[in-house]
Backbone as XML, in Angstrom:
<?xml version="1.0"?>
<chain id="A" units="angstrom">
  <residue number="1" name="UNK">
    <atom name="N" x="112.996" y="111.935" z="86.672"/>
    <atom name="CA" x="113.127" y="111.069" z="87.829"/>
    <atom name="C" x="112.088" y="109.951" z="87.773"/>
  </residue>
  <residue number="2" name="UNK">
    <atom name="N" x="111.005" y="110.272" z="87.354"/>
    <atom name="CA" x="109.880" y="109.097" z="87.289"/>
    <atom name="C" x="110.014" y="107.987" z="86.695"/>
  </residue>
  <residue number="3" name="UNK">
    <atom name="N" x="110.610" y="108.533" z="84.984"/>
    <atom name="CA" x="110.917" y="107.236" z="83.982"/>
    <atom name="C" x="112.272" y="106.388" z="84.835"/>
  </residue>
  <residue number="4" name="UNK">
    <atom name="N" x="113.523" y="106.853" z="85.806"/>
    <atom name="CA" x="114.214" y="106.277" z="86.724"/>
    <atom name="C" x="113.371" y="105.019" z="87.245"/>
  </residue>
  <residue number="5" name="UNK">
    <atom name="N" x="112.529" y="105.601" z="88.371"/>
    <atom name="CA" x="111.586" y="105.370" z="89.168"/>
    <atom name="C" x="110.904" y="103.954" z="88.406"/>
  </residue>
  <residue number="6" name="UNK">
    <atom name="N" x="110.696" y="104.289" z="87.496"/>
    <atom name="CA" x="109.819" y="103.115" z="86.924"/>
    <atom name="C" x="110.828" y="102.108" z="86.236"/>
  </residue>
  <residue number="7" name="UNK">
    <atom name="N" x="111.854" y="102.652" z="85.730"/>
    <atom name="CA" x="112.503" y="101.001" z="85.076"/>
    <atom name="C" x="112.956" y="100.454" z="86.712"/>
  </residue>
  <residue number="8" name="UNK">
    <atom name="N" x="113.777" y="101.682" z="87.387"/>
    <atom name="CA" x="113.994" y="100.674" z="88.431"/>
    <atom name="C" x="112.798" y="99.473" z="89.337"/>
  </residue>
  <residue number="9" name="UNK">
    <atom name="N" x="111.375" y="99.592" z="89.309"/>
    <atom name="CA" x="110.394" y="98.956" z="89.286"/>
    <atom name="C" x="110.300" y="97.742" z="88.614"/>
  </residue>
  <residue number="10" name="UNK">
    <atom name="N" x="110.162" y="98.354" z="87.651"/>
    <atom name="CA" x="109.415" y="97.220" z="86.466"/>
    <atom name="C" x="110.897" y="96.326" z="86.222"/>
  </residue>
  <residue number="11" name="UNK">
    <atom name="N" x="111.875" y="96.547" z="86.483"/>
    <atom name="CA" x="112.892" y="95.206" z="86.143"/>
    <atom name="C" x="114.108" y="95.842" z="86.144"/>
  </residue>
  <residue number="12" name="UNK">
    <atom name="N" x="114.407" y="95.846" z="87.554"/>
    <atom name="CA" x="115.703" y="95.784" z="88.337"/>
    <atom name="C" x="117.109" y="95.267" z="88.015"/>
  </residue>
  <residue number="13" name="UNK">
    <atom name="N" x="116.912" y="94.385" z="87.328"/>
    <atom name="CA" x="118.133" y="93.662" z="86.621"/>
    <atom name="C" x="118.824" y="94.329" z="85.918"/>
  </residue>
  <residue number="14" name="UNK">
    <atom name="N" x="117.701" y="95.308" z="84.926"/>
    <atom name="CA" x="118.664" y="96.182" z="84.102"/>
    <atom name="C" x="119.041" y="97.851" z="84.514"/>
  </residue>
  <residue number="15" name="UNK">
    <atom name="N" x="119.200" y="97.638" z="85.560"/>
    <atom name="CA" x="119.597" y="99.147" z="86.014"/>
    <atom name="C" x="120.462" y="99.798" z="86.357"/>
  </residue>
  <residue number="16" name="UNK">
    <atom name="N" x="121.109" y="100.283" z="85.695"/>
    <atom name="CA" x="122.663" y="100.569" z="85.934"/>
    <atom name="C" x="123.471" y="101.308" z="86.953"/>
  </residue>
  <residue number="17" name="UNK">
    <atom name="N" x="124.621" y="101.315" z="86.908"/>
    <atom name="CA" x="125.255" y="102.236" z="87.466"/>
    <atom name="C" x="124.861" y="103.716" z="87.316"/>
  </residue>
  <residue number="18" name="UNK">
    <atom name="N" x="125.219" y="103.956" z="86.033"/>
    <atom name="CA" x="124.781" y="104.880" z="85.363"/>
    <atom name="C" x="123.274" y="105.353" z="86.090"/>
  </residue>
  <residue number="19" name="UNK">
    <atom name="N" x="122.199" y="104.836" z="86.471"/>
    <atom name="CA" x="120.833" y="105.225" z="85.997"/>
    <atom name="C" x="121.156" y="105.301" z="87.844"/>
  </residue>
  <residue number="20" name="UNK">
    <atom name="N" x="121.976" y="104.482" z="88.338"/>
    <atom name="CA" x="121.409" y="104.936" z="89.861"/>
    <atom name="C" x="122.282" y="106.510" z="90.355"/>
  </residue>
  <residue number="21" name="UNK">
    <atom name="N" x="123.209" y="106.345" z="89.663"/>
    <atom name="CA" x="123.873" y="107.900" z="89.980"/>
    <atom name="C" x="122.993" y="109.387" z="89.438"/>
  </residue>
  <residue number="22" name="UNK">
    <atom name="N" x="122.521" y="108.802" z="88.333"/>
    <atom name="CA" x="121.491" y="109.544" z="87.979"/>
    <atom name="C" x="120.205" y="109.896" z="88.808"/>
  </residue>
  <residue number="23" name="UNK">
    <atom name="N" x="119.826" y="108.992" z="89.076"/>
    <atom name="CA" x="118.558" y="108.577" z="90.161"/>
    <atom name="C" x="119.225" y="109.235" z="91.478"/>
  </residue>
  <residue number="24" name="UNK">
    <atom name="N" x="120.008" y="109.123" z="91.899"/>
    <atom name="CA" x="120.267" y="109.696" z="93.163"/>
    <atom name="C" x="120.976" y="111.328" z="92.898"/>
  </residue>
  <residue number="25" name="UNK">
    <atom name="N" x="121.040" y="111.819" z="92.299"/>
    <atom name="CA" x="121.486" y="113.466" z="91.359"/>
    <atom name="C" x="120.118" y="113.847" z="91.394"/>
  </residue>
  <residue number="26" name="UNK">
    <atom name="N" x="119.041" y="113.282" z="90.842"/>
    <atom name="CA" x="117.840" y="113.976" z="90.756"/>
    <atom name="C" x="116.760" y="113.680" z="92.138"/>
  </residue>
  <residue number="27" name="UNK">
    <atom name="N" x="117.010" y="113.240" z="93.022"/>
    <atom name="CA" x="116.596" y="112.886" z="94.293"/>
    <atom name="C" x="117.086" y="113.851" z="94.807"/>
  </residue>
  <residue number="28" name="UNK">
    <atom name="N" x="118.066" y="114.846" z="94.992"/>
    <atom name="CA" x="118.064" y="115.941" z="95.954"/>
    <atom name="C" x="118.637" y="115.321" z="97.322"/>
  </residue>
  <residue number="29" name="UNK">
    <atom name="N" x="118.418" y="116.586" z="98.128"/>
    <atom name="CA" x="118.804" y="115.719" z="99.512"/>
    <atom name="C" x="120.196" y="115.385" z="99.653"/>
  </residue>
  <residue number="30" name="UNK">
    <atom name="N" x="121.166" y="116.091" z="98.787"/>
    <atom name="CA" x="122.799" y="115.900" z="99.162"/>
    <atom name="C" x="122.907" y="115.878" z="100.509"/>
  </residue>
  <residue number="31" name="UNK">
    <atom name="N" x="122.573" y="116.082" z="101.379"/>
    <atom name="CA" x="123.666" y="115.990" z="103.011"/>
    <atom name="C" x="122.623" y="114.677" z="103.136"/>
  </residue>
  <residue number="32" name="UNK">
    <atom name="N" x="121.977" y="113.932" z="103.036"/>
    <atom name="CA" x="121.539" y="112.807" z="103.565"/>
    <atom name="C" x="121.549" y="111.602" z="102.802"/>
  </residue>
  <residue number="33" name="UNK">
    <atom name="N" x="121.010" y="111.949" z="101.017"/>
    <atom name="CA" x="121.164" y="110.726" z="100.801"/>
    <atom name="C" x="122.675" y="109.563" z="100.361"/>
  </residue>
  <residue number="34" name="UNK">
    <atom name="N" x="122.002" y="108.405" z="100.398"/>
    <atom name="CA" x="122.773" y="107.744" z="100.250"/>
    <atom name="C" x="123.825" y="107.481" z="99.165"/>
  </residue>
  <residue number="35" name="UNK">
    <atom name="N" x="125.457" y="107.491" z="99.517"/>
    <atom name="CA" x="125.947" y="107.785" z="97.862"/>
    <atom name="C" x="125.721" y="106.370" z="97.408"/>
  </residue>
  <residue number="36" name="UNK">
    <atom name="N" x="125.803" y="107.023" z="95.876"/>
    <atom name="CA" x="125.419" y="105.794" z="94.688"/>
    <atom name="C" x="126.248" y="104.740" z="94.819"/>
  </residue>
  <residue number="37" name="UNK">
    <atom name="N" x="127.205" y="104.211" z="95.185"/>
    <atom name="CA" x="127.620" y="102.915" z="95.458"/>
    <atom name="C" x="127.076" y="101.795" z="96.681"/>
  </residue>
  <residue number="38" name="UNK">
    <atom name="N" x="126.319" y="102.925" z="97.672"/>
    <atom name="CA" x="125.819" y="101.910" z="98.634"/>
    <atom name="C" x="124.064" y="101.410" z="98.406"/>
  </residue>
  <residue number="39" name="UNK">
    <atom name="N" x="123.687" y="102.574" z="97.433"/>
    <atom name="CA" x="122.393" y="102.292" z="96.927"/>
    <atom name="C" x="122.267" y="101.213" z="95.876"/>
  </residue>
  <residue number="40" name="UNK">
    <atom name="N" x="123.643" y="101.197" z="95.081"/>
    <atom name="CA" x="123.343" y="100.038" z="94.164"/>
    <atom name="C" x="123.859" y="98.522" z="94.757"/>
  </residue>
  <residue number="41" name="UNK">
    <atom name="N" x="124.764" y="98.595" z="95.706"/>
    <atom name="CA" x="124.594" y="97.408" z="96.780"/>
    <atom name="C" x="123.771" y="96.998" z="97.368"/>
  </residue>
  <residue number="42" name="UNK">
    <atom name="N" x="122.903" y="97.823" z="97.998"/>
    <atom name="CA" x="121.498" y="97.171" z="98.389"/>
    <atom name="C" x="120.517" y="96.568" z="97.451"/>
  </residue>
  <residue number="43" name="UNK">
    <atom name="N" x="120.629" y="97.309" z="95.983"/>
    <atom name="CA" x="119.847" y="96.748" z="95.120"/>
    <atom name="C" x="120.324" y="95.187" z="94.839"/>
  </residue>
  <residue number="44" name="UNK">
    <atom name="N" x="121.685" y="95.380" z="94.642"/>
    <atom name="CA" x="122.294" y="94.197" z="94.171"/>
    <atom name="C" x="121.703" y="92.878" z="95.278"/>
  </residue>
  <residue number="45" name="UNK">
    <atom name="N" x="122.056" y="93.115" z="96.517"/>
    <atom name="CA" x="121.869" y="92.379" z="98.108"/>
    <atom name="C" x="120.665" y="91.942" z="97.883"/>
  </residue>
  <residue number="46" name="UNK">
    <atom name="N" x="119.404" y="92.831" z="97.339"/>
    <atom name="CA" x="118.150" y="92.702" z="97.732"/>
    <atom name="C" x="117.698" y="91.807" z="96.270"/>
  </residue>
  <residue number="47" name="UNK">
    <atom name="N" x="118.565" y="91.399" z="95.314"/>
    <atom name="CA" x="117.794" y="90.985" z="94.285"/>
    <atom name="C" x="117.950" y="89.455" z="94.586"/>
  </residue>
  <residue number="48" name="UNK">
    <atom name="N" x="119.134" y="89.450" z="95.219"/>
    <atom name="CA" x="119.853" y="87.940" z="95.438"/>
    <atom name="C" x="119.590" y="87.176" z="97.130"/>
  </residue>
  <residue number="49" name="UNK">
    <atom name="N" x="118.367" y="88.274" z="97.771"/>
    <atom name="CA" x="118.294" y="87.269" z="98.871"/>
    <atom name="C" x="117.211" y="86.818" z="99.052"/>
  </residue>
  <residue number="50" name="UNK">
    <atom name="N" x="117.111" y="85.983" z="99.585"/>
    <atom name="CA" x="115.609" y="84.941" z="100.013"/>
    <atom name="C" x="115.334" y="84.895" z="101.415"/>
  </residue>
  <residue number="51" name="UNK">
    <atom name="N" x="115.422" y="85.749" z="101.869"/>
    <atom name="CA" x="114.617" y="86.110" z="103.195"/>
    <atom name="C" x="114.563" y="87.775" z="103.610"/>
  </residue>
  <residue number="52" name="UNK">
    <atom name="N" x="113.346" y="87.918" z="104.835"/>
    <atom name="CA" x="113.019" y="88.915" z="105.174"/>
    <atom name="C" x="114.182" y="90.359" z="104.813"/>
  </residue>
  <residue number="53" name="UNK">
    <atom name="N" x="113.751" y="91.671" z="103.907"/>
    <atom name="CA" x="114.605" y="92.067" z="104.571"/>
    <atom name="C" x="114.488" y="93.717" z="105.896"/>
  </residue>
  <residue number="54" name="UNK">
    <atom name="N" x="115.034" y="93.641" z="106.787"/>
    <atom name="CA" x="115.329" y="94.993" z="107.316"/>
    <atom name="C" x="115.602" y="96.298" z="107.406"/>
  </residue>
  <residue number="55" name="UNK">
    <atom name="N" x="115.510" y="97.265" z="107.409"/>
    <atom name="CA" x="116.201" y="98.410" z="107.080"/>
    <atom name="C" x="115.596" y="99.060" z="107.960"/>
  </residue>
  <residue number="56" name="UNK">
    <atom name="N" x="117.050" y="99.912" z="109.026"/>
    <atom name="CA" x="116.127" y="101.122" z="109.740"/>
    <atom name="C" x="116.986" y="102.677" z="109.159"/>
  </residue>
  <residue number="57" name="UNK">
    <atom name="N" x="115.549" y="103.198" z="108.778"/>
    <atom name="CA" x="116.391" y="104.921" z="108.827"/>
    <atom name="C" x="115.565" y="104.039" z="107.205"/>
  </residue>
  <residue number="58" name="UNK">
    <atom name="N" x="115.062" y="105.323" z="106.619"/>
    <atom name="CA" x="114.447" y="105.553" z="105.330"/>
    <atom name="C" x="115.146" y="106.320" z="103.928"/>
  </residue>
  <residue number="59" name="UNK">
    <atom name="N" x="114.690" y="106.296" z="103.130"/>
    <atom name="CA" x="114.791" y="107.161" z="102.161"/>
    <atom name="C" x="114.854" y="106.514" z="100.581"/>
  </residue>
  <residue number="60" name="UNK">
    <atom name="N" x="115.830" y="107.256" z="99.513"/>
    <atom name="CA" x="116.072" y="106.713" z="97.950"/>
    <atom name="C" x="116.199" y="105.158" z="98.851"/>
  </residue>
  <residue number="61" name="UNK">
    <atom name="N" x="116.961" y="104.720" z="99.778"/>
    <atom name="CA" x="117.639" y="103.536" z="99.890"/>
    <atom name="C" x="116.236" y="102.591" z="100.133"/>
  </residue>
  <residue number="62" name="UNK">
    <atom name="N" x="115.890" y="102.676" z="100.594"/>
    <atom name="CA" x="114.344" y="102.131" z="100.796"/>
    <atom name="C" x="113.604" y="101.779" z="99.594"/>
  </residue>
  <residue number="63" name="UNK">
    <atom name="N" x="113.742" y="102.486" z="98.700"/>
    <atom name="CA" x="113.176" y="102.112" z="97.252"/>
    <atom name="C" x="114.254" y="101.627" z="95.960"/>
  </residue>
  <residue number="64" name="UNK">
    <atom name="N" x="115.321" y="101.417" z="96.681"/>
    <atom name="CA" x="115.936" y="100.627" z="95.663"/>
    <atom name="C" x="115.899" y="98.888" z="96.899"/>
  </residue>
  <residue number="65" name="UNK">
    <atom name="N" x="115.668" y="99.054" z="97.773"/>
    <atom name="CA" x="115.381" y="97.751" z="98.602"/>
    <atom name="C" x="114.079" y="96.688" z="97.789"/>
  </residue>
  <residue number="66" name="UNK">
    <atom name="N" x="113.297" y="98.284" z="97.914"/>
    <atom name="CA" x="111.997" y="97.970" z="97.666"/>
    <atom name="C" x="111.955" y="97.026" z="96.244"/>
  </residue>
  <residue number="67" name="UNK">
    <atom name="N" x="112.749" y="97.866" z="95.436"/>
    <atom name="CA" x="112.641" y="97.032" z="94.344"/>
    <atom name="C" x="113.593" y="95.889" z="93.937"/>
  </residue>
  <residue number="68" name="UNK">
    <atom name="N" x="114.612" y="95.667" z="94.584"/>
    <atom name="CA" x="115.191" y="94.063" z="94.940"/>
    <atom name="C" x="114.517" y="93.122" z="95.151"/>
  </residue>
  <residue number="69" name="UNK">
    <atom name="N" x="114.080" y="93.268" z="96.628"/>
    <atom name="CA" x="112.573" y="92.583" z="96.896"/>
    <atom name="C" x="111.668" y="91.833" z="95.960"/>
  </residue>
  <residue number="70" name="UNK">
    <atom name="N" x="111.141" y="93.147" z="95.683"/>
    <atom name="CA" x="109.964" y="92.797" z="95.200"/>
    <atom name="C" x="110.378" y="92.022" z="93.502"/>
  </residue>
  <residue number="71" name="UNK">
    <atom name="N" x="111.088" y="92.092" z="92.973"/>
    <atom name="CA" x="111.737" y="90.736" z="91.889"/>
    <atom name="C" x="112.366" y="89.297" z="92.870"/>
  </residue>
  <residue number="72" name="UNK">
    <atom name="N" x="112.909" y="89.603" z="93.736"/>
    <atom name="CA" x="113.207" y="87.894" z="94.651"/>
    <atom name="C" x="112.459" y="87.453" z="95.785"/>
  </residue>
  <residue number="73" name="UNK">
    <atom name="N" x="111.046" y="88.638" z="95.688"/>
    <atom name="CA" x="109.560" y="87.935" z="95.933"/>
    <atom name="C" x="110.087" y="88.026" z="97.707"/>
  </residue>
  <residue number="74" name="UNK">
    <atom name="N" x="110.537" y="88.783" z="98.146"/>
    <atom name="CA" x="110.387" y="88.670" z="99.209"/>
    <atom name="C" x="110.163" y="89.996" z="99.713"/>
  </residue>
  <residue number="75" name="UNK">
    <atom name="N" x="110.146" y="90.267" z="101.260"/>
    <atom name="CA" x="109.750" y="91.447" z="102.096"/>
    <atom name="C" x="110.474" y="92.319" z="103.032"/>
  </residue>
  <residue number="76" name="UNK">
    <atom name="N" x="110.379" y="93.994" z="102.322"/>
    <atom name="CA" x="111.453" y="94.330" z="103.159"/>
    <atom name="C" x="110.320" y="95.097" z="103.875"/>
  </residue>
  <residue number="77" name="UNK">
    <atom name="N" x="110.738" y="95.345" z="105.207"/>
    <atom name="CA" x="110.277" y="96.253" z="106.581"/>
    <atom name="C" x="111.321" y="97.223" z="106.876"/>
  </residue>
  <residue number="78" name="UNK">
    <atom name="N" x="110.563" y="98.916" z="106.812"/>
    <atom name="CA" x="111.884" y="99.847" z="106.765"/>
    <atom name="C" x="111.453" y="100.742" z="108.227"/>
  </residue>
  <residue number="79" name="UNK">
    <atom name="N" x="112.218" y="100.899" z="109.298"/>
    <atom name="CA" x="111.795" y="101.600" z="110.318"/>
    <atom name="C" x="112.285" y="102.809" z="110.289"/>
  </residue>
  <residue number="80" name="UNK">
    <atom name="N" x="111.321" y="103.824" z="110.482"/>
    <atom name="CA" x="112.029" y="105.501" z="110.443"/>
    <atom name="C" x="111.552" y="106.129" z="111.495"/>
  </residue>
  <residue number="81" name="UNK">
    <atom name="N" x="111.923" y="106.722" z="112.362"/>
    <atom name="CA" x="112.028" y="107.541" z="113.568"/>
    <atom name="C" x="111.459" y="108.591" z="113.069"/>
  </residue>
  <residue number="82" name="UNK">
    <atom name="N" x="111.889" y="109.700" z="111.978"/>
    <atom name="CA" x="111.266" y="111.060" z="111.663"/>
    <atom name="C" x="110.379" y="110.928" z="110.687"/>
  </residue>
  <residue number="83" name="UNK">
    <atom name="N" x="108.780" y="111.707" z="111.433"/>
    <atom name="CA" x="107.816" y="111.990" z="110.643"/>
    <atom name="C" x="108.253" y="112.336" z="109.176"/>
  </residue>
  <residue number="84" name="UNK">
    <atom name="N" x="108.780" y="113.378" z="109.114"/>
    <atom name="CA" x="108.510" y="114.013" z="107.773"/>
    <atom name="C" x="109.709" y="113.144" z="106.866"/>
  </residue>
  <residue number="85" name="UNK">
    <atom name="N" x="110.392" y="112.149" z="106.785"/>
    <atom name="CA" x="111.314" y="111.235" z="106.618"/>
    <atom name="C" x="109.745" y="109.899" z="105.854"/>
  </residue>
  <residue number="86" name="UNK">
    <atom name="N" x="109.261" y="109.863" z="106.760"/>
    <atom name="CA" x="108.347" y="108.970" z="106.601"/>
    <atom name="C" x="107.605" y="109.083" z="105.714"/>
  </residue>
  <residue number="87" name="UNK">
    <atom name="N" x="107.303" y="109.983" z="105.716"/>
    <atom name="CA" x="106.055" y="110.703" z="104.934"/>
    <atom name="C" x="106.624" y="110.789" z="103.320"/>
  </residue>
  <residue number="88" name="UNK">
    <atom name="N" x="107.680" y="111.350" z="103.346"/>
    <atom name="CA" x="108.443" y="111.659" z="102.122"/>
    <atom name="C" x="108.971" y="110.055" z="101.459"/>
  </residue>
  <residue number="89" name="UNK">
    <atom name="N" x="109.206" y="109.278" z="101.990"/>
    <atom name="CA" x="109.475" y="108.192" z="101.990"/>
    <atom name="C" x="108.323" y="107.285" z="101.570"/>
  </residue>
  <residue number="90" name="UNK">
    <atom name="N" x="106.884" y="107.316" z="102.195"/>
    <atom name="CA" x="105.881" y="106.898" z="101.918"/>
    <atom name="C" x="105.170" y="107.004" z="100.396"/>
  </residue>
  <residue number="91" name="UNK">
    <atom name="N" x="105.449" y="108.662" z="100.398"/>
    <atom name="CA" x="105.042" y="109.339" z="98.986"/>
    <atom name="C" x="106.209" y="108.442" z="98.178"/>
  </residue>
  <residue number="92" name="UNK">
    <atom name="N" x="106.772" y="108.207" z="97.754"/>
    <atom name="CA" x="108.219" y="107.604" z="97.352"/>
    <atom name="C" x="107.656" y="106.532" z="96.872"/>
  </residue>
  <residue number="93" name="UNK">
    <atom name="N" x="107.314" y="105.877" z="97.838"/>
    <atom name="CA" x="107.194" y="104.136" z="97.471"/>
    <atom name="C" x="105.675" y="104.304" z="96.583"/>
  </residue>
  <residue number="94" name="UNK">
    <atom name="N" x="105.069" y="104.993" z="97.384"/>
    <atom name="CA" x="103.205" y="104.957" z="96.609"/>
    <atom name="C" x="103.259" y="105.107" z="95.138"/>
  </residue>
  <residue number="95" name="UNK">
    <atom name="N" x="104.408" y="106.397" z="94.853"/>
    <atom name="CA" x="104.639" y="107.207" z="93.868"/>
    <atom name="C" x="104.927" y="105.368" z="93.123"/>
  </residue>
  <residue number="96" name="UNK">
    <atom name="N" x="105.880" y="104.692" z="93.213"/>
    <atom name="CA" x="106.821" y="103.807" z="92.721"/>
    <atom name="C" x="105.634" y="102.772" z="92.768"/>
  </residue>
  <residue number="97" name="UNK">
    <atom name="N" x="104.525" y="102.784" z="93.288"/>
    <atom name="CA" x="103.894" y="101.018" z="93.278"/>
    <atom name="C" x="104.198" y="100.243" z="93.787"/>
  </residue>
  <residue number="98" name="UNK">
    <atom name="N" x="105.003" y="100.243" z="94.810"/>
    <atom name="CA" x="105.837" y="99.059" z="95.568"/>
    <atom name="C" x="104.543" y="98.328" z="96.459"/>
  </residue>
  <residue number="99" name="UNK">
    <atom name="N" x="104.780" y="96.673" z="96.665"/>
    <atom name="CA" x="103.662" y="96.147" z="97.155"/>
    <atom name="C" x="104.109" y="95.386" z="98.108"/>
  </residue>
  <residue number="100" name="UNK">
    <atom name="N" x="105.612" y="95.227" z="98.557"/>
    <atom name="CA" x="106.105" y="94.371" z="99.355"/>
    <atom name="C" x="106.995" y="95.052" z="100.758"/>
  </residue>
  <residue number="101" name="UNK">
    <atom name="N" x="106.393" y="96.278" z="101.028"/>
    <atom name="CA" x="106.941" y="97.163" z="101.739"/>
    <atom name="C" x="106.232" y="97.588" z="103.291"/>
  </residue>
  <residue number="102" name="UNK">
    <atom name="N" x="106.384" y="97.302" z="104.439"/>
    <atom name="CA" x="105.752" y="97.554" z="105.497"/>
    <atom name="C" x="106.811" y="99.133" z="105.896"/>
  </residue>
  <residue number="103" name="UNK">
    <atom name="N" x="106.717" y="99.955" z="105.782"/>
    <atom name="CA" x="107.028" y="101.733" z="106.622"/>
    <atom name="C" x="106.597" y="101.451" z="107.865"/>
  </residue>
  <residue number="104" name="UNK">
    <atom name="N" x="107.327" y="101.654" z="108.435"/>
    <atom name="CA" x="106.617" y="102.010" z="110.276"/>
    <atom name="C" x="107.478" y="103.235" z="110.720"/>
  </residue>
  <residue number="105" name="UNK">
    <atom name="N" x="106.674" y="104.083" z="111.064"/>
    <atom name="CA" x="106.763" y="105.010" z="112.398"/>
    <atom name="C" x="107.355" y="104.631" z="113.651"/>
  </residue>
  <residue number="106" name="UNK">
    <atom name="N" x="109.058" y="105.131" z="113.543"/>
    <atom name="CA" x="109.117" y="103.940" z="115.215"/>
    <atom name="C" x="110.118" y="105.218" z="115.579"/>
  </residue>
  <residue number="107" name="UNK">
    <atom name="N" x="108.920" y="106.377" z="116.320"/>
    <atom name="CA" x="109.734" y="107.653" z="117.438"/>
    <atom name="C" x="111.279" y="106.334" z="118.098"/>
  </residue>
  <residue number="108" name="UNK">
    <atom name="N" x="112.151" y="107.409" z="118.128"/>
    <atom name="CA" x="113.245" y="106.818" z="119.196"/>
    <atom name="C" x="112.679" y="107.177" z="120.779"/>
  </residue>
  <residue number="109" name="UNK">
    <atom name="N" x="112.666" y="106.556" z="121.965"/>
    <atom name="CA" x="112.414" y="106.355" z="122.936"/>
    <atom name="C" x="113.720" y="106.459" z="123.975"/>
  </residue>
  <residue number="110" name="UNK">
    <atom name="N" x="113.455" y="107.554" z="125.025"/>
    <atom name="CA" x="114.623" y="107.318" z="126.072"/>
    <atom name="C" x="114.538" y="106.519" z="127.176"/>
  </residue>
  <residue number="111" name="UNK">
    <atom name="N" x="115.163" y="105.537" z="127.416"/>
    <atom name="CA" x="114.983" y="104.640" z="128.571"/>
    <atom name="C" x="115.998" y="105.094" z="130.030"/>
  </residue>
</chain>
């Protein structure tokens, strides 16, 4: 999962289909994560845009953002409601080197 982890880093361009189905098989987490066609859309989305990007709710998807981003030099902000989501998510990105990434802690609130 690491050597994944790191090409998807170090140069996004070349990362396949192949390597994200892979990447998301060895990520674990079947009832939550994201299937491999919407993870490699975000990568795709995130390599080709030039402004801020968003994301609420965390996870693999967050670090294939992360690394869109961070090749089209811009900034994604990911909001997650659950601690241990966060945390796991945090370890994730640290693990990965990502430098263009704000995580926030944002409890849901009843009004």
């Amino acid at each position: 999962m690491r050597n994944l982890i790191k090409k998807l880093v170090r140069d996004p361009t070349t990362f396949t289909m192949e390597d994200t189905i892979n990447l998301r098989t060895l990520y674990g987490n079947p009832n939550w994560v994201a299937p491999h066609f919407y993870l490699w859309e975000c990568l795709q989305l995130a390599l080709t845009t030039t402004g801020h990007i968003l994301e609420t709710g965390s996870g693999l998807s967050t670090l294939f953002l992360a690394a869109g981003a961070m090749h089209s030099k811009t900034h994604l902000t990911t909001l997650e409601h659950d601690p241990t989501y966060y945390y796991l998510t945090g370890k994730l990105l640290g693990d990965a080197k990502t430098s263009n990434t704000t995580l926030t802690l944002a409890p849901l609130a009843r009004y």
